[in-house]
Coordinates of N, CA, C and O in Angstrom, one line a residue:
M1149 N 5.5 -53.3 -36.2 CA 6.0 -52.3 -35.0 C 6.5 -53.3 -34.0 O 6.2 -54.5 -33.8
K1150 N 8.0 -53.0 -33.0 CA 8.1 -53.6 -32.1 C 7.9 -52.8 -31.2 O 8.2 -51.8 -30.6
R1151 N 7.7 -53.7 -29.7 CA 7.6 -53.2 -28.4 C 8.6 -53.8 -27.5 O 8.6 -54.9 -27.4
E1152 N 9.4 -52.8 -26.7 CA 10.1 -53.2 -25.6 C 10.1 -52.4 -24.6 O 9.7 -50.9 -24.7
Q1153 N 10.7 -52.8 -23.3 CA 10.4 -52.0 -22.2 C 12.1 -51.9 -21.7 O 12.8 -52.2 -22.0
I1154 N 12.1 -50.4 -21.7 CA 13.6 -49.7 -21.6 C 13.6 -49.2 -20.0 O 12.6 -49.0 -19.4
M1155 N 14.7 -49.1 -19.6 CA 15.1 -47.8 -18.5 C 16.2 -47.1 -18.7 O 16.9 -47.5 -19.1
L1156 N 16.1 -45.9 -18.3 CA 17.2 -44.9 -18.7 C 17.1 -44.1 -17.3 O 16.0 -43.6 -16.7
K1157 N 18.3 -44.5 -16.4 CA 18.7 -44.2 -15.2 C 19.5 -43.0 -14.9 O 19.4 -42.4 -13.8
T1158 N 20.2 -42.6 -16.0 CA 21.1 -41.2 -15.6 C 20.7 -40.2 -16.9 O 20.2 -40.9 -17.7
I1159 N 21.5 -39.4 -16.4 CA 21.1 -38.2 -17.6 C 21.8 -38.7 -19.4 O 21.4 -38.4 -20.2
N1160 N 23.2 -39.2 -18.3 CA 24.0 -39.9 -19.9 C 23.0 -40.9 -20.6 O 23.5 -41.0 -21.8
D1161 N 22.7 -42.0 -19.8 CA 21.6 -42.8 -20.5 C 20.7 -42.1 -21.2 O 20.4 -42.5 -22.3
V1162 N 20.2 -41.2 -20.6 CA 19.2 -40.5 -22.0 C 19.7 -39.5 -23.3 O 19.4 -39.9 -24.2
K1163 N 21.0 -39.2 -22.9 CA 21.6 -38.9 -24.1 C 21.8 -39.8 -24.8 O 21.7 -39.6 -26.3
A1164 N 22.6 -40.8 -24.7 CA 23.1 -41.7 -25.6 C 21.9 -42.4 -25.7 O 22.2 -42.7 -27.3
F1165 N 20.8 -42.7 -25.4 CA 19.7 -43.1 -26.0 C 19.0 -42.3 -27.4 O 18.8 -43.0 -28.4
V1166 N 19.0 -41.0 -27.0 CA 18.5 -40.3 -28.0 C 19.4 -40.3 -29.4 O 18.9 -39.9 -30.4
N1167 N 20.7 -40.2 -29.1 CA 21.6 -40.0 -29.8 C 21.7 -41.2 -30.8 O 21.6 -41.1 -32.5
S1168 N 21.3 -42.3 -30.3 CA 21.1 -44.0 -30.9 C 20.0 -43.7 -32.1 O 19.8 -44.0 -33.1
V1169 N 18.8 -43.0 -31.2 CA 17.3 -42.8 -32.0 C 17.7 -42.0 -33.0 O 17.0 -42.5 -34.3
A1170 N 18.1 -40.9 -32.8 CA 18.4 -40.1 -33.8 C 19.0 -40.7 -35.6 O 18.9 -39.8 -36.0
K1171 N 19.8 -42.0 -35.2 CA 20.7 -42.1 -36.7 C 19.6 -42.7 -37.4 O 20.0 -43.2 -38.4
Y1172 N 18.2 -43.4 -36.7 CA 17.6 -44.3 -37.8 C 16.1 -43.2 -38.0 O 15.6 -42.2 -37.8
D1173 N 16.0 -43.3 -39.5 CA 14.6 -42.5 -40.1 C 13.4 -43.0 -39.4 O 12.7 -42.0 -39.7
F1174 N 13.4 -44.0 -39.0 CA 11.9 -44.8 -38.4 C 11.7 -43.9 -37.1 O 12.1 -43.5 -36.5
D1175 N 10.5 -43.9 -36.7 CA 9.6 -43.1 -35.5 C 9.8 -44.2 -34.6 O 9.7 -45.5 -34.8
V1176 N 10.2 -43.6 -33.1 CA 10.4 -44.4 -31.9 C 9.6 -43.3 -31.0 O 10.1 -42.6 -31.0
D1177 N 8.3 -44.1 -30.2 CA 7.8 -43.3 -29.2 C 8.1 -44.1 -27.9 O 8.2 -45.3 -27.8
L1178 N 8.1 -43.2 -27.1 CA 8.1 -43.6 -25.2 C 7.0 -43.3 -24.6 O 6.1 -42.3 -25.0
L1179 N 6.2 -44.6 -24.4 CA 5.1 -44.6 -23.5 C 5.2 -44.7 -22.0 O 5.6 -45.8 -21.4
S1180 N 4.5 -43.8 -21.0 CA 4.7 -44.1 -19.8 C 3.1 -43.7 -19.1 O 2.9 -42.1 -19.5
G1181 N 2.5 -44.4 -18.9 CA 1.2 -44.2 -18.0 C 0.4 -43.6 -19.5 O 0.2 -44.5 -20.4
R1182 N -0.6 -42.5 -19.3 CA -1.3 -41.9 -20.4 C -0.5 -41.1 -21.4 O -0.7 -40.1 -22.2
Y1183 N 1.0 -40.8 -21.3 CA 1.9 -39.9 -21.9 C 2.7 -40.8 -23.1 O 3.0 -41.8 -22.8
A1184 N 2.3 -40.1 -24.2 CA 3.4 -40.7 -25.2 C 4.2 -39.6 -25.9 O 3.9 -38.5 -26.1
V1185 N 5.4 -40.1 -26.0 CA 6.7 -38.6 -26.4 C 7.2 -39.3 -27.6 O 7.6 -40.5 -27.6
D1186 N 8.0 -38.4 -28.8 CA 9.0 -39.1 -29.7 C 10.1 -39.3 -28.8 O 10.7 -38.7 -28.2
A1187 N 10.7 -40.4 -29.2 CA 12.3 -40.8 -28.5 C 13.2 -39.8 -28.9 O 14.4 -39.7 -28.1
K1188 N 13.1 -39.2 -29.8 CA 14.2 -38.0 -30.4 C 14.1 -37.0 -29.7 O 15.1 -36.1 -29.6
S1189 N 13.0 -36.7 -28.7 CA 13.2 -35.7 -27.8 C 13.7 -35.5 -26.6 O 13.1 -35.9 -25.9
I1190 N 14.6 -35.0 -26.4 CA 15.2 -35.0 -24.8 C 14.3 -34.7 -23.8 O 14.2 -34.9 -22.7
M1191 N 13.6 -33.5 -24.3 CA 12.9 -32.6 -23.4 C 11.6 -33.3 -23.4 O 11.1 -33.7 -21.8
G1192 N 11.3 -34.0 -24.3 CA 9.9 -35.3 -24.2 C 10.3 -36.2 -23.0 O 9.2 -36.5 -22.2
I1193 N 11.5 -36.8 -23.0 CA 12.0 -38.2 -22.4 C 12.0 -37.4 -21.0 O 11.1 -38.3 -19.7
F1194 N 12.4 -36.4 -20.7 CA 12.5 -35.8 -19.0 C 11.3 -35.6 -18.8 O 11.0 -35.4 -17.6
S1195 N 10.2 -35.3 -19.4 CA 8.8 -35.3 -19.0 C 8.3 -36.6 -18.4 O 7.3 -36.3 -18.4
L1196 N 9.1 -37.7 -18.7 CA 8.3 -39.0 -18.3 C 8.8 -39.1 -16.9 O 9.9 -38.9 -16.7
D1197 N 7.9 -40.2 -16.2 CA 8.7 -40.9 -15.2 C 9.8 -41.5 -15.1 O 9.5 -43.2 -15.7
L1198 N 10.9 -41.3 -15.2 CA 12.1 -42.3 -15.6 C 12.5 -43.0 -14.3 O 13.4 -43.9 -14.3
S1199 N 11.5 -43.1 -13.2 CA 12.0 -44.1 -12.0 C 11.6 -45.8 -12.5 O 12.0 -46.5 -11.9
K1200 N 10.7 -45.7 -13.4 CA 10.1 -46.9 -13.6 C 10.5 -47.3 -15.2 O 10.7 -46.6 -16.2
A1201 N 10.0 -48.4 -15.5 CA 10.3 -48.9 -16.8 C 9.7 -48.0 -17.9 O 8.4 -47.9 -17.5
I1202 N 9.7 -47.8 -19.4 CA 9.3 -47.2 -20.2 C 9.0 -48.1 -21.1 O 10.0 -48.8 -21.5
T1203 N 7.8 -47.9 -21.9 CA 7.5 -48.9 -23.1 C 7.8 -47.9 -24.4 O 7.5 -46.8 -24.5
M1204 N 8.6 -48.7 -24.8 CA 9.4 -48.1 -26.3 C 8.5 -48.5 -27.4 O 8.3 -50.2 -27.5
E1205 N 7.8 -48.1 -28.3 CA 7.0 -48.4 -29.6 C 7.9 -48.2 -31.0 O 8.5 -46.9 -31.1
V1206 N 8.6 -49.0 -31.5 CA 9.5 -48.6 -32.8 C 8.5 -49.0 -33.9 O 8.0 -50.0 -34.0
H1207 N 8.3 -48.0 -34.6 CA 7.4 -48.0 -35.8 C 8.2 -48.8 -37.4 O 8.3 -48.2 -38.2
S1208 N 8.7 -49.7 -36.8 CA 9.4 -50.3 -38.2 C 9.7 -51.8 -37.9 O 9.7 -52.1 -36.8
D1209 N 9.8 -53.0 -39.0 CA 9.9 -54.0 -39.0 C 11.3 -54.3 -38.7 O 11.6 -55.6 -38.5
D1210 N 12.3 -53.2 -39.7 CA 13.7 -53.7 -40.4 C 14.5 -52.8 -38.8 O 14.9 -52.0 -39.4
C1211 N 14.3 -52.9 -38.0 CA 15.0 -52.3 -36.8 C 15.8 -53.2 -36.0 O 16.2 -52.7 -34.5
Q1212 N 16.7 -54.2 -36.1 CA 17.2 -55.1 -35.6 C 18.7 -54.5 -35.3 O 19.0 -54.7 -33.7
D1213 N 19.2 -53.6 -35.7 CA 20.6 -53.1 -35.7 C 20.2 -51.9 -34.3 O 21.1 -51.9 -33.7
F1214 N 19.2 -51.1 -34.6 CA 18.8 -50.5 -33.8 C 18.5 -50.8 -32.2 O 19.2 -50.6 -31.1
L1215 N 17.9 -52.3 -32.3 CA 17.5 -52.8 -31.2 C 19.0 -53.5 -30.6 O 19.1 -53.4 -29.1
N1216 N 19.8 -53.8 -31.6 CA 21.4 -54.2 -30.8 C 22.0 -53.1 -30.2 O 23.0 -53.2 -29.2
E1217 N 21.8 -52.0 -30.8 CA 22.7 -50.8 -30.4 C 22.3 -50.2 -28.6 O 22.8 -49.8 -28.0
I1218 N 20.8 -50.3 -28.7 CA 20.3 -49.6 -27.5 C 20.3 -51.2 -26.4 O 19.5 -50.8 -25.3
K1219 N 20.6 -52.0 -26.7 CA 20.3 -53.3 -25.9 C 20.8 -52.9 -24.3 O 20.1 -53.7 -23.4
P1220 N 21.9 -51.9 -24.0 CA 22.2 -51.8 -22.3 C 20.9 -51.3 -21.7 O 20.7 -51.4 -20.7
F1221 N 20.0 -50.7 -22.5 CA 18.7 -50.2 -21.9 C 17.5 -50.8 -21.9 O 16.7 -50.8 -21.2
I1222 N 17.2 -52.0 -22.4 CA 16.2 -52.8 -22.5 C 16.3 -53.8 -21.2 O 17.1 -54.4 -21.1
V1223 N 14.9 -54.1 -20.9 CA 14.7 -54.6 -19.6 C 14.3 -55.9 -19.7 O 13.3 -56.2 -20.6
K1224 N 14.5 -56.9 -19.6 CA 14.3 -58.4 -19.6 C 13.4 -59.0 -18.7 O 13.0 -58.6 -17.6

């Protein structure tokens, strides 16, 4: 499992992120406070507080292509 902090600032960011996640078979969760949502769910993502960084958990060890694809959203 990989864990990264991401930031989704606009509606277009959320759409692009969900489209990227949907291409892959493994599960990705987003965690914000005590809430956890499926990263493939646009409605779930909009239920989170998007004004802060969100913790993303990728449930796969073979996810480098995915991480490269979403690099613009990863907070360093």
